[in-house]
XYZ file of C-alpha atoms in Angstrom:
495
model
C 62.745 42.536 237.014
C 65.563 41.816 234.447
C 65.020 43.034 231.015
C 64.412 39.863 228.650
C 65.641 41.567 225.636
C 69.185 42.996 226.449
C 71.069 45.312 228.694
C 69.928 48.899 229.128
C 73.320 50.684 228.842
C 72.031 54.304 228.627
C 69.751 56.803 227.425
C 70.064 59.514 224.659
C 68.029 62.793 224.289
C 69.045 63.051 220.611
C 66.118 63.735 218.415
C 67.089 61.093 215.681
C 69.406 58.509 217.660
C 67.635 59.241 220.999
C 66.148 56.777 223.545
C 67.170 53.651 225.347
C 70.656 52.377 224.217
C 70.295 48.623 224.539
C 72.751 45.863 224.278
C 70.808 42.909 222.814
C 71.474 39.675 224.365
C 71.241 37.730 221.079
C 73.996 40.095 219.785
C 76.134 40.058 223.011
C 78.351 37.154 221.792
C 79.450 39.458 219.033
C 81.891 41.065 221.483
C 82.644 44.649 222.281
C 84.884 47.331 223.761
C 84.523 49.884 226.535
C 87.079 52.530 226.041
C 87.978 55.881 227.699
C 90.587 57.730 229.855
C 91.096 57.119 233.537
C 88.467 58.394 235.720
C 85.644 58.687 232.811
C 83.335 55.839 234.104
C 84.678 52.751 232.338
C 84.515 50.565 235.612
C 80.955 51.660 236.292
C 79.846 50.819 232.748
C 81.615 47.342 233.146
C 79.770 46.951 236.702
C 76.278 47.803 234.886
C 76.960 45.435 232.021
C 78.126 42.537 234.444
C 75.071 42.770 236.679
C 72.613 43.028 233.745
C 74.129 39.873 232.342
C 74.051 38.359 235.780
C 70.353 39.079 236.073
C 69.747 37.472 232.895
C 71.278 34.167 234.002
C 74.660 34.676 232.287
C 77.812 33.879 234.337
C 80.465 36.579 233.959
C 84.209 36.762 234.509
C 85.992 39.976 235.092
C 89.325 41.337 236.309
C 89.167 43.964 239.112
C 92.329 45.935 238.715
C 91.477 48.731 241.481
C 89.137 46.977 243.857
C 86.071 49.147 242.769
C 84.216 46.421 241.025
C 83.895 44.461 244.096
C 80.944 46.711 245.032
C 78.712 44.868 242.677
C 78.424 42.376 245.518
C 76.739 44.867 247.714
C 73.435 46.598 247.249
C 73.728 50.336 246.392
C 72.598 53.384 248.162
C 71.605 55.713 245.280
C 71.878 59.490 245.927
C 69.657 62.155 244.588
C 71.758 62.542 241.500
C 71.541 58.923 240.566
C 67.787 58.818 241.310
C 67.157 61.805 238.929
C 69.171 59.973 236.121
C 67.155 56.752 236.705
C 63.950 58.974 236.478
C 65.060 60.386 233.283
C 65.203 56.926 231.906
C 61.966 55.724 233.258
C 64.085 53.229 235.171
C 63.058 51.924 238.527
C 66.324 51.834 240.430
C 65.875 49.295 242.986
C 69.111 48.624 244.964
C 70.332 45.077 244.768
C 73.500 43.041 244.909
C 74.787 40.531 242.494
C 76.027 36.895 243.160
C 79.666 36.975 243.263
C 82.605 34.732 243.663
C 85.949 36.307 244.478
C 89.051 34.742 242.952
C 92.836 35.563 243.410
C 95.838 33.917 241.843
C 97.679 34.376 245.018
C 94.902 33.398 247.209
C 94.890 36.387 249.336
C 91.515 37.976 248.626
C 89.666 35.160 246.963
C 89.700 31.538 246.039
C 93.285 30.514 244.513
C 93.197 29.980 240.749
C 95.644 27.246 239.471
C 96.538 25.793 236.006
C 99.026 23.065 235.467
C 101.955 23.516 233.190
C 100.563 21.125 230.726
C 97.399 23.079 230.383
C 99.314 26.255 229.961
C 101.321 24.790 227.156
C 104.719 25.891 225.572
C 103.197 28.714 223.350
C 101.892 30.697 226.326
C 104.781 29.887 228.517
C 106.990 31.107 225.824
C 105.064 34.431 225.970
C 105.303 34.326 229.827
C 108.873 33.833 229.912
C 109.669 36.194 226.930
C 111.554 33.618 225.098
C 113.076 34.162 221.608
C 112.263 31.700 218.693
C 115.093 29.585 219.378
C 114.431 29.201 223.115
C 110.732 28.682 222.357
C 111.807 25.871 219.950
C 113.749 24.268 222.746
C 110.751 24.575 225.169
C 108.645 22.691 222.593
C 111.015 19.954 222.466
C 111.029 19.679 226.235
C 107.170 19.413 225.983
C 107.404 16.773 223.315
C 110.004 14.768 225.397
C 107.604 14.864 228.342
C 104.811 13.627 226.330
C 106.843 10.797 225.023
C 108.141 9.767 228.269
C 104.934 10.117 230.172
C 105.954 12.906 232.447
C 103.118 14.719 234.022
C 103.704 18.424 234.148
C 101.842 20.023 236.989
C 103.842 22.880 238.646
C 107.075 24.943 238.305
C 109.173 21.960 240.120
C 108.188 19.561 237.282
C 109.130 21.926 234.506
C 112.594 22.600 236.232
C 113.131 18.938 236.583
C 112.221 18.351 232.930
C 114.551 20.996 231.832
C 117.348 19.485 233.790
C 116.442 16.057 232.214
C 116.627 17.492 228.746
C 119.975 19.336 229.478
C 121.427 15.986 230.873
C 120.474 14.017 227.747
C 120.806 16.814 225.209
C 122.938 14.880 222.864
C 120.587 11.953 222.447
C 117.689 14.468 222.212
C 119.405 17.000 219.786
C 119.884 13.884 217.558
C 116.108 13.092 217.305
C 114.481 16.463 217.559
C 117.135 19.299 216.855
C 119.640 21.320 218.437
C 119.243 21.687 222.303
C 121.905 24.234 223.483
C 122.780 24.605 227.225
C 122.384 28.363 226.459
C 118.744 27.986 225.856
C 117.938 25.758 228.615
C 119.684 28.305 230.911
C 117.640 31.282 229.563
C 114.456 29.336 230.226
C 115.572 28.414 233.699
C 116.542 32.106 234.461
C 112.994 33.209 233.416
C 111.569 30.310 235.410
C 113.195 31.645 238.587
C 111.974 35.203 237.881
C 108.506 33.825 237.751
C 108.810 31.981 240.997
C 109.991 35.099 242.626
C 106.747 36.883 241.369
C 104.480 34.290 242.935
C 104.223 32.045 239.939
C 104.391 29.044 242.137
C 101.033 29.838 243.647
C 99.498 29.679 240.091
C 100.825 26.434 238.701
C 99.562 23.348 240.431
C 96.555 21.532 241.433
C 93.581 21.611 241.972
C 93.423 23.247 238.610
C 90.401 25.623 237.819
C 87.378 23.953 236.379
C 85.546 25.918 234.044
C 82.192 24.677 235.024
C 82.887 26.519 238.503
C 83.000 29.851 236.419
C 79.834 29.056 234.716
C 77.499 28.700 237.730
C 74.093 30.092 238.314
C 72.720 30.672 241.862
C 69.261 29.094 243.018
C 67.476 32.091 241.685
C 68.835 31.601 238.262
C 71.148 34.553 238.174
C 74.698 33.953 236.954
C 77.533 34.343 239.269
C 79.790 37.237 238.573
C 83.549 35.833 238.888
C 85.706 38.822 240.157
C 89.499 38.398 239.649
C 91.056 40.512 242.279
C 93.970 41.624 240.166
C 95.331 44.700 242.185
C 98.388 42.621 243.156
C 98.609 40.745 239.783
C 98.578 43.808 237.771
C 102.258 44.167 238.981
C 103.232 41.189 236.971
C 101.434 42.383 233.623
C 102.825 39.492 231.602
C 101.431 36.842 234.085
C 98.262 38.783 234.047
C 97.623 38.801 230.307
C 98.960 35.297 229.945
C 96.642 33.975 232.646
C 93.504 35.553 230.852
C 94.516 34.462 227.462
C 94.922 30.884 228.889
C 91.509 31.115 230.194
C 90.078 32.278 226.770
C 91.877 29.137 225.085
C 90.423 26.841 227.548
C 86.919 28.175 226.879
C 87.501 27.709 223.338
C 88.860 24.281 223.547
C 86.281 22.942 225.933
C 82.937 24.470 224.894
C 80.849 23.007 221.902
C 79.687 24.944 219.091
C 76.095 26.444 219.502
C 76.105 29.314 216.854
C 74.456 32.544 217.870
C 72.354 31.875 220.958
C 69.476 33.865 222.494
C 71.880 35.013 225.175
C 75.462 34.196 225.767
C 76.669 31.254 227.680
C 79.243 33.332 229.491
C 80.650 36.897 229.074
C 84.407 37.895 229.613
C 85.765 41.187 230.345
C 89.437 41.878 229.783
C 90.537 44.984 231.612
C 93.645 46.771 230.595
C 93.335 44.891 227.366
C 96.510 46.508 225.883
C 98.613 44.327 228.111
C 97.480 41.382 225.952
C 98.834 42.756 222.771
C 102.057 44.647 224.056
C 105.133 43.022 222.475
C 103.191 40.045 221.266
C 104.867 38.110 218.575
C 102.957 37.820 215.249
C 102.334 34.119 215.715
C 100.516 34.830 219.114
C 98.564 37.686 217.735
C 97.213 35.623 214.892
C 96.143 32.950 217.681
C 94.439 35.743 219.620
C 92.577 37.056 216.524
C 91.674 33.455 215.798
C 90.202 32.810 219.247
C 88.208 35.921 219.183
C 86.881 35.239 215.767
C 85.617 31.808 216.493
C 84.686 31.650 220.359
C 81.516 33.744 219.657
C 80.128 30.467 218.050
C 80.639 28.753 221.445
C 78.341 31.507 222.871
C 80.978 33.530 224.720
C 81.139 37.304 224.456
C 84.586 38.942 224.949
C 84.655 42.684 225.953
C 87.905 44.571 226.098
C 88.165 47.328 228.533
C 91.116 49.791 227.677
C 91.956 53.392 227.497
C 91.864 53.739 223.825
C 90.691 51.647 220.939
C 93.967 51.940 219.465
C 95.410 49.691 222.198
C 93.621 46.851 220.310
C 95.007 45.525 216.842
C 92.792 46.371 213.966
C 92.120 42.586 213.095
C 90.584 42.176 216.432
C 88.936 45.643 216.691
C 87.117 44.723 213.430
C 85.260 41.983 215.457
C 84.041 44.077 218.309
C 80.659 45.023 217.153
C 79.290 46.702 220.392
C 81.016 49.942 221.356
C 81.104 52.093 224.243
C 83.509 55.068 224.249
C 84.036 57.318 227.226
C 85.947 60.577 227.162
C 89.308 61.007 225.719
C 91.846 63.661 225.918
C 94.439 64.406 223.376
C 97.429 66.640 224.427
C 99.996 64.979 222.415
C 100.315 64.097 218.716
C 100.112 60.500 219.596
C 97.153 60.855 221.751
C 95.472 63.030 218.931
C 96.197 60.151 216.506
C 94.592 57.586 218.892
C 91.471 60.017 219.368
C 91.108 60.234 215.409
C 91.217 56.518 215.275
C 88.713 56.033 217.997
C 86.314 58.420 216.152
C 86.707 56.568 212.944
C 85.699 53.195 214.646
C 82.194 54.624 215.084
C 79.340 54.933 212.657
C 78.940 58.537 211.996
C 76.161 60.671 213.511
C 75.468 63.901 211.228
C 74.113 65.710 214.544
C 77.693 66.122 216.048
C 81.444 65.969 215.331
C 82.577 62.616 216.807
C 86.074 63.883 217.593
C 84.989 66.849 219.279
C 82.206 65.208 221.378
C 84.545 62.496 222.680
C 86.896 65.014 223.953
C 83.925 67.065 225.671
C 82.129 63.749 227.341
C 81.652 64.240 230.995
C 81.771 61.544 233.551
C 79.084 59.174 233.109
C 78.694 59.875 229.426
C 79.531 57.869 226.495
C 79.111 57.552 222.777
C 77.365 54.180 222.275
C 76.939 52.193 218.976
C 75.434 48.694 219.448
C 74.552 45.831 217.037
C 70.811 45.955 216.149
C 68.745 42.699 215.457
C 70.215 42.334 211.925
C 73.758 42.677 213.328
C 74.377 46.286 212.003
C 76.000 48.933 214.275
C 73.509 51.474 215.208
C 74.153 55.293 214.469
C 76.365 56.385 217.201
C 74.483 58.065 220.139
C 75.640 60.509 222.903
C 74.265 58.832 225.802
C 74.022 59.096 229.639
C 75.279 55.854 231.227
C 72.490 54.401 233.351
C 73.022 54.186 237.217
C 73.942 50.739 238.724
C 71.753 48.860 241.268
C 74.713 47.938 243.172
C 77.105 50.013 245.112
C 79.391 52.546 243.373
C 82.889 51.738 244.752
C 84.647 48.854 246.564
C 83.065 46.469 249.209
C 84.664 46.601 252.543
C 86.861 43.796 253.932
C 84.027 42.501 256.197
C 81.584 42.477 253.165
C 84.316 40.524 251.051
C 84.544 38.225 253.863
C 80.689 37.513 254.096
C 80.603 36.790 250.437
C 83.533 34.468 250.614
C 82.151 32.586 253.383
C 78.952 31.565 251.426
C 81.035 30.743 248.217
C 79.502 27.785 246.349
C 83.270 26.684 245.554
C 84.407 27.100 249.334
C 86.803 24.300 250.277
C 87.359 23.146 246.610
C 90.477 25.222 245.635
C 91.717 26.540 248.910
C 94.176 23.881 249.748
C 97.024 22.840 247.009
C 97.547 19.290 246.347
C 100.780 17.653 245.099
C 100.526 14.140 243.302
C 103.152 12.306 241.407
C 104.450 14.005 238.479
C 107.628 14.536 236.532
C 109.505 15.835 239.534
C 108.879 12.797 241.621
C 109.293 10.354 238.594
C 112.674 11.792 237.555
C 113.911 11.950 241.079
C 113.146 8.135 241.511
C 114.980 7.562 238.103
C 117.985 9.321 239.369
C 117.992 7.435 242.718
C 117.893 4.103 240.664
C 120.694 5.174 238.273
C 122.848 6.162 241.389
C 122.089 2.766 243.041
C 122.995 0.866 239.713
C 126.225 2.690 239.207
C 127.212 2.073 242.886
C 126.363 -1.624 242.182
C 128.440 -1.744 239.093
C 131.223 -0.062 240.840
C 131.070 -2.538 243.755
C 130.927 -5.511 241.317
C 134.050 -4.555 239.603
C 136.046 -4.467 243.041
C 134.562 -7.494 244.460
C 134.638 -9.942 241.652
C 136.371 -12.726 243.385
C 134.007 -12.424 246.434
C 131.503 -15.217 246.837
C 127.911 -14.450 245.680
C 125.583 -13.179 248.432
C 121.801 -12.618 248.822
C 120.512 -9.113 247.790
C 119.636 -7.063 250.927
C 116.168 -5.923 251.601
C 117.284 -2.219 250.548
C 118.567 -3.514 247.390
C 115.383 -5.454 246.780
C 113.357 -2.208 247.348
C 115.492 -0.377 244.876
C 115.225 -3.023 242.163
C 111.461 -3.026 242.691
C 111.359 0.858 242.240
C 113.354 0.483 238.970
C 110.965 -2.021 237.654
C 108.138 0.145 238.481
C 109.680 2.956 236.658
C 110.455 0.936 233.645
C 106.903 -0.317 233.548
C 105.574 3.239 233.671
C 107.653 4.317 230.925
C 106.700 1.155 228.725
C 103.135 1.895 229.230
C 103.307 5.547 228.407
C 105.975 5.469 225.664
C 104.658 6.448 222.225
C 101.600 8.270 223.784
C 101.529 11.986 222.981
C 99.085 14.434 224.551
C 97.045 16.269 222.037
C 97.351 20.066 222.331
C 94.911 22.760 221.576
C 95.021 25.901 219.516
C 97.135 27.920 221.812
C 99.415 25.132 222.784
C 97.607 24.051 225.924
C 96.704 20.479 226.656
C 93.341 19.666 225.340
C 91.308 17.968 227.849
C 88.780 15.083 227.274
C 85.329 16.166 225.977
C 83.171 16.323 229.322
C 79.604 14.871 229.216
C 77.218 17.891 229.622
């Protein structure tokens, strides 16, 4: 039976800070961090937290970098060592699986995840394309032109068509919005080509991911654990971090304020968290900090999983109240500096030296400091992490397929759709312009020829031209509202 107060993380035998180490549900939206060197047990801790939230009816989203987290979808087979640890904690270790939905941006090991270019917005695309300030400004102008002209941006073909349109009309656009240079357009187009070769065409498009499909519970009331299969995606680290940041911004934009709930509405685990902050410009870091600070009032808990707390900027780290630190090794001066920073981020315990203890932790051990009922960090405890009820290690391909076959979103996202958008609209405009130019040329050369009736082809072309002009007239002056991170703000949905 699930604990109704919180997540049992582990157990400490300390005389002063000993006993169960519990992450309270009503403090879980105050965010947290799980840190430690490779092979020290971070993934198992993530698995334990994810399944406990699921048992409490809280949906979870987590990236699976190595494939190990997929074992949460299969009931465990505890060995004698795990059973002994469970007995020490007075824990009834009943093997069980959690309800899981597998996702994959490339659509190979799970349901495809897609977002539209409009939803991603110019700020996040600029990060994805590694644009400088001038190039980012040109991309912002391009989005503004698309908004004014009613050009729907869904996939990379739409963005490429828009950039060509801006380049062809650079003189008029520059006079209104500022200098648009061919050099900047070319730089964006080159980055666009790079993204296409990395599989970006599979991510941008429709049907776009709906947040309600990440916030599902099963018939028994358990929250689904949404696992992003990221073993291939991590090969494109900027796409990985930009996607997760986009997902956070969507949650922030769409969910209403609820303050501090009895339990989170959703919990989000960001593995390899350093990728989010690497080489991020100051403006983006400020936006990330703002989202992390404000999204907790939407009932969303964010947990960064990384090797060292020093990977996370101080402004963000200060907002992570729940902390679990696995072993760190310090062989170089920079590693020793990171070790000291990790130790200083914990509330001191007079029973042990934090720096020495972090270096001496074994696999499955951690320093734990969690928020109490009054929101204060508890005295740091040296704890044994509890054993999981689900499988330690990856699910087999057959087990994955069995989970996939009964997915509640089966058939919803598996086939891509392509409706009329910027690419199609601009292509039609070009066709009309070509025909009009040919008509003008023909008229000049046949001025003395008697008038004749328009052919059925010309009538059809004229009809297309009128339709396009009407579309422009209806949408002209209408500008889409963009959210905190520059993504398109969707209409508020009735819940």
